[in-house]
PDB file of C-alpha atoms in Angstrom:
ATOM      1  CA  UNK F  26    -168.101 -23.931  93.079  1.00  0.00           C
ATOM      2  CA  UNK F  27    -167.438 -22.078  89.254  1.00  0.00           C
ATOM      3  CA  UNK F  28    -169.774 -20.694  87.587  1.00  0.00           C
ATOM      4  CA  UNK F  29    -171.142 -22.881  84.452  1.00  0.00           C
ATOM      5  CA  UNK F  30    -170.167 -21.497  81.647  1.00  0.00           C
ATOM      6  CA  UNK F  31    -172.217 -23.336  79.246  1.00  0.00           C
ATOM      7  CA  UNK F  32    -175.054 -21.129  80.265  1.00  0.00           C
ATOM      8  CA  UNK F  33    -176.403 -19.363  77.364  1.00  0.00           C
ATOM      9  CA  UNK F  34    -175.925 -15.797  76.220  1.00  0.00           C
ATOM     10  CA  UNK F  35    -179.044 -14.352  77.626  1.00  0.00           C
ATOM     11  CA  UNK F  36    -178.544 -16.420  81.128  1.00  0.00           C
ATOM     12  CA  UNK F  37    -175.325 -14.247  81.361  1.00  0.00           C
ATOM     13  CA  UNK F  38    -177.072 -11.284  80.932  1.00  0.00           C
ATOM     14  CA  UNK F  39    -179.784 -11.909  82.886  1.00  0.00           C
ATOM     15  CA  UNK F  40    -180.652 -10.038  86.240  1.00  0.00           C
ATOM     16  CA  UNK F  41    -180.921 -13.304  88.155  1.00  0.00           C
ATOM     17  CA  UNK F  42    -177.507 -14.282  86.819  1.00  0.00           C
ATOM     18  CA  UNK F  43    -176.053 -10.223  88.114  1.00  0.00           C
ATOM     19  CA  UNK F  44    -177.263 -12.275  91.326  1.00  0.00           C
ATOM     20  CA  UNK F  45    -175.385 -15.381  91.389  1.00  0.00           C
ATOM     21  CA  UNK F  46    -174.060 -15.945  95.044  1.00  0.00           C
ATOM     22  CA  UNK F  47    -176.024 -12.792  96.167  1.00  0.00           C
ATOM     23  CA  UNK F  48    -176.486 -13.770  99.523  1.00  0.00           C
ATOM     24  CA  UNK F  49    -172.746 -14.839 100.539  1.00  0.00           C
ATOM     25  CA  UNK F  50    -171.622 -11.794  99.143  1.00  0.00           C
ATOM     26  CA  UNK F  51    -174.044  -9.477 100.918  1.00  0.00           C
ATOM     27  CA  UNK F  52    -173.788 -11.393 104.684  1.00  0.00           C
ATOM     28  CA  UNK F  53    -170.125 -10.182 105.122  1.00  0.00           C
ATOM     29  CA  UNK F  54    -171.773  -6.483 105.074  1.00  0.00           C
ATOM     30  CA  UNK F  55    -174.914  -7.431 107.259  1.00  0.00           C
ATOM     31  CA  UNK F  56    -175.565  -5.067 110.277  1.00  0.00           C
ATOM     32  CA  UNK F  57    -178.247  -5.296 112.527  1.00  0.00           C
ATOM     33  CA  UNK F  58    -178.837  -2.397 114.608  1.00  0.00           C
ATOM     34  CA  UNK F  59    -182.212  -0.729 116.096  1.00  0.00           C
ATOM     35  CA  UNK F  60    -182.801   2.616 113.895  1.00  0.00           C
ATOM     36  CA  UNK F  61    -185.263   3.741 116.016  1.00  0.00           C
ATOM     37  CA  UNK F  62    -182.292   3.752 118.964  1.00  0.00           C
ATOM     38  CA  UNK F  63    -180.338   5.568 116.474  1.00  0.00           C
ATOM     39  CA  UNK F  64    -183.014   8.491 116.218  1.00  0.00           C
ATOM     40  CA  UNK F  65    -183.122   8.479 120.102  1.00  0.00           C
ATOM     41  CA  UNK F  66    -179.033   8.795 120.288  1.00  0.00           C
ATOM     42  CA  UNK F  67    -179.265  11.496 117.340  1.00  0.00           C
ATOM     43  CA  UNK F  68    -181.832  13.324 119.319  1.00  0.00           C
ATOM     44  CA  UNK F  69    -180.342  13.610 122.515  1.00  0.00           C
ATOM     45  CA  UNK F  70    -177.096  14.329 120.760  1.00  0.00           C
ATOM     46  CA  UNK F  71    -178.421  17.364 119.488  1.00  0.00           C
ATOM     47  CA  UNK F  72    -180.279  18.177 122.465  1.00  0.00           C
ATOM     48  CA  UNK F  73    -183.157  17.673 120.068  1.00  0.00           C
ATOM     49  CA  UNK F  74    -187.362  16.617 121.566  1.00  0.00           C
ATOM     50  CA  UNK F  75    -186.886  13.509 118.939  1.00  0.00           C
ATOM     51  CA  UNK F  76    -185.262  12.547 115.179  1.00  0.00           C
ATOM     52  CA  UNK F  77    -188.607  12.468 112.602  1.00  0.00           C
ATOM     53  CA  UNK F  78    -186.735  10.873 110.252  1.00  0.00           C
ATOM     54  CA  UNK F  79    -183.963   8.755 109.055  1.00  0.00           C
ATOM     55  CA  UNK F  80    -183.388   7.345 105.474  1.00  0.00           C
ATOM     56  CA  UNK F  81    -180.350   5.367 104.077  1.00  0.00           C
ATOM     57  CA  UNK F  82    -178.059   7.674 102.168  1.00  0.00           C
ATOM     58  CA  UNK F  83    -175.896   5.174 100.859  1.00  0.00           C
ATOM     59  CA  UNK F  84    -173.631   2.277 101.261  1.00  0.00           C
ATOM     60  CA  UNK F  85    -169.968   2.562 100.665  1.00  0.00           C
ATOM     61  CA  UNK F  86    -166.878  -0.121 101.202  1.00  0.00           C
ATOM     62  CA  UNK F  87    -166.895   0.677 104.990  1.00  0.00           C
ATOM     63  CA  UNK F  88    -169.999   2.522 106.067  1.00  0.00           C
ATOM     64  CA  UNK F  89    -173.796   2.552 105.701  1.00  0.00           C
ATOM     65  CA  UNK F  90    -175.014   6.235 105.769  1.00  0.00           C
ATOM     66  CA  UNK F  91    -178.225   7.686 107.109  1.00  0.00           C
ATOM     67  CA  UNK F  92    -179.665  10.924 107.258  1.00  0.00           C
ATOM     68  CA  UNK F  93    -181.330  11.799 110.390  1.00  0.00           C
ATOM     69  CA  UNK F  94    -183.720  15.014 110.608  1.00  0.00           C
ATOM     70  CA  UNK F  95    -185.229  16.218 113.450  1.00  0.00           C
ATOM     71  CA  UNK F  96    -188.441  17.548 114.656  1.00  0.00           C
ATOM     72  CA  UNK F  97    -187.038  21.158 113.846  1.00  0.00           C
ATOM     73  CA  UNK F  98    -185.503  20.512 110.404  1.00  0.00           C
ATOM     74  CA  UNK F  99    -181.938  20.020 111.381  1.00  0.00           C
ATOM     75  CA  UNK F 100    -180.243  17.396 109.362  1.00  0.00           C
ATOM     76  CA  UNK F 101    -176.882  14.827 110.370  1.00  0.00           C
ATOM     77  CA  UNK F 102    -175.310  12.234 109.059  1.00  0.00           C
ATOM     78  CA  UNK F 103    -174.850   8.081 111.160  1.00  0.00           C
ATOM     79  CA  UNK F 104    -172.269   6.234 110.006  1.00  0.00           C
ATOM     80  CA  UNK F 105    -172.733   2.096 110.794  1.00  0.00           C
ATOM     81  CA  UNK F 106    -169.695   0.276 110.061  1.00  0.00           C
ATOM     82  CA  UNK F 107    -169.727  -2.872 108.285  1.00  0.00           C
ATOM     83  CA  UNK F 108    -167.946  -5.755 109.695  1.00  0.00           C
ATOM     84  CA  UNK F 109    -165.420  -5.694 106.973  1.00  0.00           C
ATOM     85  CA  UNK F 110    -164.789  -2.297 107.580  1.00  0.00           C
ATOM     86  CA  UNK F 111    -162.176  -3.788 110.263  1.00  0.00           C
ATOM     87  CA  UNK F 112    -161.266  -4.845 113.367  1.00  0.00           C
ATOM     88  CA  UNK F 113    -164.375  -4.295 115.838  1.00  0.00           C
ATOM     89  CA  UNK F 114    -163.933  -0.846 118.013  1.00  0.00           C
ATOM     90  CA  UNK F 115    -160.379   0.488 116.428  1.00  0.00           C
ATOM     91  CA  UNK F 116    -162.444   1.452 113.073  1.00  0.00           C
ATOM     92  CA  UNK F 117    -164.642   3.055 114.941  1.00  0.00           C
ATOM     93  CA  UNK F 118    -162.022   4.647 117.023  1.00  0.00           C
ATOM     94  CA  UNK F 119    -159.775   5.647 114.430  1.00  0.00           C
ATOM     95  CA  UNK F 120    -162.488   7.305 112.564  1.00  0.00           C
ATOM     96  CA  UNK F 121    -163.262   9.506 115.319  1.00  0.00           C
ATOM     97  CA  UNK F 122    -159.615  10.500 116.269  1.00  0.00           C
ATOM     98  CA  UNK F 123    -158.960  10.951 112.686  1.00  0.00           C
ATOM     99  CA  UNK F 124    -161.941  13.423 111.920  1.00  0.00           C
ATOM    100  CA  UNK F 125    -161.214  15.494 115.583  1.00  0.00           C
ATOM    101  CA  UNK F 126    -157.324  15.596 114.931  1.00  0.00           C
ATOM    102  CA  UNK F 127    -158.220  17.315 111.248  1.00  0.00           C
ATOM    103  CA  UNK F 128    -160.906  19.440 113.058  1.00  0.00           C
ATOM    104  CA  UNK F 129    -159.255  20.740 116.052  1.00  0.00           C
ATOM    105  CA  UNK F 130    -155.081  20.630 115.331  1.00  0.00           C
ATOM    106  CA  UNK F 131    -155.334  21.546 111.644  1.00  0.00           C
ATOM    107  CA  UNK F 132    -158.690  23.422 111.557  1.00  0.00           C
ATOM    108  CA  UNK F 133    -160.025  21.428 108.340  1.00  0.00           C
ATOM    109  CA  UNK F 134    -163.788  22.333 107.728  1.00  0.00           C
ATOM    110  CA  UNK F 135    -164.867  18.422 108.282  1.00  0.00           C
ATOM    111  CA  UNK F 136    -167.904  17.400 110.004  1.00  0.00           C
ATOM    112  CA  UNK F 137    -167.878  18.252 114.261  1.00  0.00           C
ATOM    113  CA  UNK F 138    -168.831  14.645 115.525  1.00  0.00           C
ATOM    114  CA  UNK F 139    -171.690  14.773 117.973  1.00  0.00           C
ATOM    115  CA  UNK F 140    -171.841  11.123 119.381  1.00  0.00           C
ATOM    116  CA  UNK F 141    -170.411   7.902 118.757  1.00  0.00           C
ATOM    117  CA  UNK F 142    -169.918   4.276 120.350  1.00  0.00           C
ATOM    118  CA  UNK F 143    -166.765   1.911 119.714  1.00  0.00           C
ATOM    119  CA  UNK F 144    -168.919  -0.887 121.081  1.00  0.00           C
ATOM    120  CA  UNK F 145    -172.454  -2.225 119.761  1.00  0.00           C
ATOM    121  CA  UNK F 146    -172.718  -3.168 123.429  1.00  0.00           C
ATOM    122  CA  UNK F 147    -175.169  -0.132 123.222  1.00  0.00           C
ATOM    123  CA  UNK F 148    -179.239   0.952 122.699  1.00  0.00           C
ATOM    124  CA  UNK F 149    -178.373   1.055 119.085  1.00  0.00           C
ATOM    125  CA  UNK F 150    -176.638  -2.447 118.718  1.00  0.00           C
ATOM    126  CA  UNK F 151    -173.506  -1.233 116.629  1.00  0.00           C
ATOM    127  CA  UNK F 152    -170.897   1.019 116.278  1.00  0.00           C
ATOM    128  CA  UNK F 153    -172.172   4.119 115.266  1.00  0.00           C
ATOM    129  CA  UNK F 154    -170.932   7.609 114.832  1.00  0.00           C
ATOM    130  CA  UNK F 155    -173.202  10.659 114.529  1.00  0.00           C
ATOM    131  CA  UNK F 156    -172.075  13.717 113.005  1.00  0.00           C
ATOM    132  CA  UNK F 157    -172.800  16.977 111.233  1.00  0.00           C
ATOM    133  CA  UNK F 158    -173.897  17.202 107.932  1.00  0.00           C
ATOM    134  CA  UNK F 159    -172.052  19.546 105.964  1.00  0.00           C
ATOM    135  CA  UNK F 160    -172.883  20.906 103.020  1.00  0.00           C
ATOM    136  CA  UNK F 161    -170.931  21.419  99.968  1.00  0.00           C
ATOM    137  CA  UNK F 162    -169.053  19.041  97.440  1.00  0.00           C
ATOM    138  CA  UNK F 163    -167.056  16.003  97.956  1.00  0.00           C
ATOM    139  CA  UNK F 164    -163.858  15.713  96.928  1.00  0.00           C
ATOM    140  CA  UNK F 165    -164.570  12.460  95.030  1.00  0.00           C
ATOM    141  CA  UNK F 166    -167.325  13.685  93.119  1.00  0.00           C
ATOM    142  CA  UNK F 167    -164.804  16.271  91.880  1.00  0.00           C
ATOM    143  CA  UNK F 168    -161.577  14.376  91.283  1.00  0.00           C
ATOM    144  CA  UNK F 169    -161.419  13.383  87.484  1.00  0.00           C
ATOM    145  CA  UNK F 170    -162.108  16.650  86.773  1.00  0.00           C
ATOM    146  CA  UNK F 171    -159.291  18.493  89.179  1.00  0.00           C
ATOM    147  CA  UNK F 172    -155.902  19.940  87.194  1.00  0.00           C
ATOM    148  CA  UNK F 173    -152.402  18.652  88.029  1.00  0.00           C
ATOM    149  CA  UNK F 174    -151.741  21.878  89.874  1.00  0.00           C
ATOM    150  CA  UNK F 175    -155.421  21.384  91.844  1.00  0.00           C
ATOM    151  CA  UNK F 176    -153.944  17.677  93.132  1.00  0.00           C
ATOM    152  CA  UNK F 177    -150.866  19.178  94.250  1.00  0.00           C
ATOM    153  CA  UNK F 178    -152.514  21.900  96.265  1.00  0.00           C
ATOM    154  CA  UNK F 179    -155.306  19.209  97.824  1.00  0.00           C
ATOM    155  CA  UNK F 180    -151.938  16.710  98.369  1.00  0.00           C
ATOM    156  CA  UNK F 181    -149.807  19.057  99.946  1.00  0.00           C
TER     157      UNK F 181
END
């Protein structure tokens, strides 16, 4: 199944052509999950009446990413793992272990993780993890710009 490429110039650059095959490509990264049991789990996670608000922060290779807000103005971060993110439970799983081992045996300022679920056997129907958000910079938004000697010191 190519792509024809006798189309004409201005079918290539046409938004419906950016499209070809849009909906194979985007079912690999399909999750369905109930946000409104997210808000409840991010809620009682932060000992929290109820979450007023959650909106999609983004969408990377592994992870969709909501911000939650409560009914008092506190704001976290759910991560959903897509199913190519990898095997079922051990993403999830590794995640977690990864982000506590920095936190507690190194003392890295990463986010504290305040609930999660290895199984979409849950209210939420996914995998989820719920965690702080921290403020600040990332480190990708800041990496072209870094010095030799700044990548050795954030390597080492």
């Amino acid at each position: 199944m190519g792509v024809d490429f006798h189309l004409q110039s201005k079918q290539l650059h046409s938004e419906d052509f950016a499209r070809y095959n849009e909906t194979e490509q985007l079912r690999p990264r399909y999750v369905k999950f109930d946000p409104v049991a997210l808000q409840r789990v991010a809620a009682n996670a932060v000992g929290r009446d109820r979450c007023l608000l959650i909106t999609k922060l983004a969408e990377g290779g592994f992870n969709k990413i909501f911000l939650l807000a409560t009914d008092d103005g506190r704001e976290d971060i759910a991560r959903i793992p897509i199913p190519i993110a990898g095997s079922p439970h051990y993403t999830t799983a590794r995640e977690v272990a990864t982000i506590n081992f920095l936190r507690n045996v190194f003392g890295l300022p990463v986010p504290r993780i305040l609930a999660y679920s290895t199984s979409s056997n849950n209210s939420v129907g996914a995998e989820y993890i719920i965690m702080e958000r921290v403020q600040g910079e990332s480190l990708a938004s800041r990496w072209l710009s870094l010095t030799t000697d700044e990548v050795k010191h954030v390597m080492t």
